[in-house]
């Protein structure tokens, strides 16, 4: 499972979901789905998000094994 803290770093920049979406070229709904862990971004999109938020990718995203 890919967990993220997009909303934390987005809030630190005082950006709305729409502002982040505009920065990386996706819809606001995509940002909302990622923040709710309902959508996993591609690796390229994850890097775009981290770059826009000016933090390392591993600070925003964390992979956890799903031990079912």
N, CA and C of each residue as an Amber inpcrd file, in Angstrom:
protein
   204
   0.8450000  -1.1710000   0.0000000   0.0000000   0.0000000   0.0000000
   0.8930000   1.2360000   0.0000000   0.5710000   2.1820000  -0.8380000
   1.3270000   3.4260000  -0.9210000   0.6050000   4.4790000  -0.0940000
   1.2560000   4.9050000   0.9760000   0.6910000   5.9610000   1.8140000
   1.3400000   7.2780000   1.4250000   0.6300000   8.3840000   1.6800000
   1.2200000   9.6780000   1.3470000   0.8100000  10.7460000   2.3550000
   1.5620000  11.8060000   2.3240000   1.2780000  12.9790000   3.1600000
   1.1750000  14.2150000   2.2830000   0.5410000  14.0490000   1.1380000
   0.3870000  15.1630000   0.2070000  -0.3020000  16.3280000   0.8930000
  -1.3800000  16.0370000   1.6170000  -2.1480000  17.1200000   2.2440000
  -1.3170000  17.9070000   3.2530000  -0.4060000  17.2410000   3.9590000
   0.4440000  17.9210000   4.9450000   1.3560000  18.9300000   4.2580000
   2.0520000  18.4720000   3.2310000   3.0010000  19.3500000   2.5470000
   2.2940000  20.3960000   1.6890000   1.1320000  20.0500000   1.1660000
   0.3260000  21.0280000   0.4160000  -0.1180000  22.1490000   1.3470000
  -0.5470000  21.7840000   2.5580000  -0.9830000  22.7830000   3.5410000
   0.1700000  23.6910000   3.9590000   1.3590000  23.1350000   4.0700000
   2.5300000  23.9490000   4.4430000   2.8100000  25.0270000   3.4090000
   2.5060000  24.7260000   2.1460000   2.6830000  25.7220000   1.0830000
   1.4510000  26.6150000   0.9390000   0.4210000  26.3020000   1.7160000
  -0.8510000  27.0410000   1.6730000  -1.4860000  26.9620000   0.2880000
  -1.3740000  25.7720000  -0.3110000  -1.9640000  25.5250000  -1.6150000
  -3.2740000  24.7700000  -1.4570000  -4.2120000  25.0630000  -2.3230000
  -5.4310000  24.2640000  -2.4140000  -5.1210000  23.0230000  -3.2520000
  -6.0450000  22.0880000  -3.2480000  -5.8850000  20.9220000  -4.1200000
  -5.7910000  21.3690000  -5.5770000  -6.5810000  22.3680000  -5.9340000
  -6.5750000  22.8630000  -7.3130000  -5.2310000  23.4720000  -7.6830000
  -4.6280000  24.2010000  -6.7680000  -3.3290000  24.8190000  -7.0580000
  -2.2560000  23.7560000  -7.2940000  -2.2470000  22.7100000  -6.4760000
  -1.2860000  21.6250000  -6.6920000  -1.5840000  20.9220000  -8.0130000
  -2.8480000  20.6650000  -8.2710000  -3.2390000  20.0080000  -9.5230000
  -2.7610000  20.8140000 -10.7300000  -2.9300000  22.1190000 -10.6790000
  -2.4840000  22.9750000 -11.7800000  -0.9640000  22.9240000 -11.9530000
  -0.2340000  22.8410000 -10.8540000   1.2310000  22.7870000 -10.8990000
   1.7380000  21.5270000 -11.6040000   1.0190000  20.4150000 -11.4290000
   1.5250000  19.1440000 -11.9620000   0.7270000  18.6190000 -13.1520000
  -0.3210000  19.3240000 -13.5300000  -1.0590000  18.9590000 -14.7410000
  -2.0600000  17.8320000 -14.5850000  -2.7270000  17.7700000 -13.4300000
  -3.7910000  16.7870000 -13.2180000  -5.0410000  17.5150000 -12.7280000
  -6.1180000  16.7790000 -12.5430000  -7.3510000  17.3880000 -12.0430000
  -7.3380000  17.4650000 -10.5160000  -8.1610000  18.3420000  -9.9740000
  -8.3080000  18.4530000  -8.5230000  -8.8080000  17.1420000  -7.9480000
  -9.6610000  16.4430000  -8.7020000 -10.1990000  15.1680000  -8.2450000
  -9.1000000  14.1210000  -8.0830000  -8.0850000  14.1860000  -8.9350000
  -6.9520000  13.2630000  -8.8110000  -6.2130000  13.5080000  -7.5090000
  -5.9870000  14.7750000  -7.1760000  -5.3170000  15.1100000  -5.9170000
  -6.1580000  14.6200000  -4.7420000  -7.4510000  14.8720000  -4.7870000
  -8.3430000  14.4400000  -3.6990000  -8.2960000  12.9270000  -3.5230000
  -8.3230000  12.1850000  -4.6240000  -8.2850000  10.7210000  -4.5520000
  -6.9600000  10.2270000  -3.9750000  -5.8640000  10.8670000  -4.3520000
  -4.5670000  10.4750000  -3.8030000  -4.5010000  10.7620000  -2.3090000
  -5.0040000  11.9110000  -1.8950000  -4.9680000  12.2680000  -0.4780000
  -5.8040000  11.3110000   0.3700000  -6.8180000  10.7140000  -0.2170000
  -7.6680000   9.7390000   0.4880000  -7.1530000   8.3080000   0.3130000
  -5.9840000   8.1690000  -0.3050000  -5.3910000   6.8470000  -0.5940000
  -6.3050000   5.9620000  -1.4280000  -7.0620000   6.5800000  -2.3310000
  -7.9280000   5.8310000  -3.2360000  -7.3340000   5.7220000  -4.6300000
  -6.2000000   6.3760000  -4.8360000  -5.5300000   6.3450000  -6.1400000
  -4.0290000   6.4140000  -5.9140000  -3.2970000   5.4780000  -6.5050000
  -1.8430000   5.4880000  -6.4370000  -1.2950000   6.1250000  -7.7050000
  -0.4720000   7.1420000  -7.5520000   0.0790000   7.7990000  -8.7380000
   1.1590000   6.9530000  -9.4030000   1.4030000   7.2380000 -10.6520000
   2.5540000   6.6310000 -11.3310000   3.8240000   7.1790000 -10.6810000
   4.9260000   6.5480000 -10.9550000   6.1920000   7.0080000 -10.4030000
   6.5160000   8.4210000 -10.8890000   6.2590000   8.6740000 -12.1450000
   6.5170000  10.0110000 -12.7020000   5.6510000  11.0520000 -12.0130000
   4.3740000  10.7460000 -11.8190000   3.4790000  11.6870000 -11.1440000
   3.9080000  11.9030000  -9.6920000   4.3440000  10.8490000  -9.0250000
   4.8240000  10.9810000  -7.6440000   6.0190000  11.9290000  -7.5910000
   6.9400000  11.8050000  -8.5500000   8.0890000  12.7180000  -8.5960000
   7.6400000  14.1480000  -8.8770000   6.6630000  14.3260000  -9.7530000
   6.1520000  15.6750000 -10.0420000   5.5630000  16.3070000  -8.7770000
   4.8290000  15.5140000  -8.0170000   4.2290000  16.0130000  -6.7730000
   5.3180000  16.4200000  -5.7930000   6.2900000  15.5440000  -5.5770000
   7.3770000  15.8440000  -4.6420000   8.1530000  17.0790000  -5.0810000
   8.4270000  17.1790000  -6.3710000   9.1540000  18.3500000  -6.8800000
   8.3550000  19.6250000  -6.6800000   7.0630000  19.5790000  -6.9570000
   6.2160000  20.7580000  -6.7750000   6.1540000  21.1710000  -5.3090000
   6.1250000  20.1850000  -4.4350000   6.0560000  20.4680000  -2.9950000
   7.4330000  20.7540000  -2.3960000   8.4770000  20.5850000  -3.2160000
   9.8630000  20.8700000  -2.8360000  10.3400000  20.0280000  -1.6610000
  10.0120000  18.7250000  -1.7250000  10.4590000  17.7680000  -0.7140000
  10.8680000  16.4780000  -1.4210000  11.7150000  15.6650000  -0.7690000
  12.0830000  14.3790000  -1.3790000  10.8660000  13.4690000  -1.5260000
  10.8730000  12.6660000  -2.5630000   9.7320000  11.7800000  -2.8300000
   9.4530000  10.8610000  -1.6350000  10.5080000  10.4100000  -0.9610000
  10.3250000   9.5020000   0.1770000   9.7670000  10.2070000   1.4060000
   9.7400000  11.5290000   1.3860000   9.1160000  12.2870000   2.4690000
   7.6030000  12.3470000   2.2660000   7.1800000  12.3900000   1.0120000
   5.7480000  12.4840000   0.6920000   5.1030000  11.1070000   0.6180000
   5.8170000  10.1390000   0.0420000   5.2570000   8.8110000  -0.1880000
   6.0010000   7.7480000   0.6100000   5.2510000   6.7660000   1.0980000
   5.8290000   5.6660000   1.8580000   5.0940000   4.3850000   1.4850000
   5.8650000   3.3610000   1.1160000   5.2610000   2.0700000   0.7610000
   5.2160000   1.1870000   1.9980000   4.0440000   0.6280000   2.2680000
   3.8570000  -0.3230000   3.3780000   3.3680000  -1.6370000   2.8010000
   3.9640000  -2.7320000   3.2470000   3.5130000  -4.0510000   2.8230000
   2.1130000  -4.2940000   3.3680000   1.2650000  -4.8550000   2.5260000
  -0.0910000  -5.2150000   2.9370000  -0.0640000  -6.6690000   3.3780000
   0.0010000  -6.9020000   4.6630000   0.1360000  -8.2550000   5.2160000
  -1.2130000  -8.9010000   5.4720000  -1.8450000  -9.3490000   4.4070000
  -3.1460000 -10.0050000   4.5450000  -2.9750000 -11.4900000   4.6210000
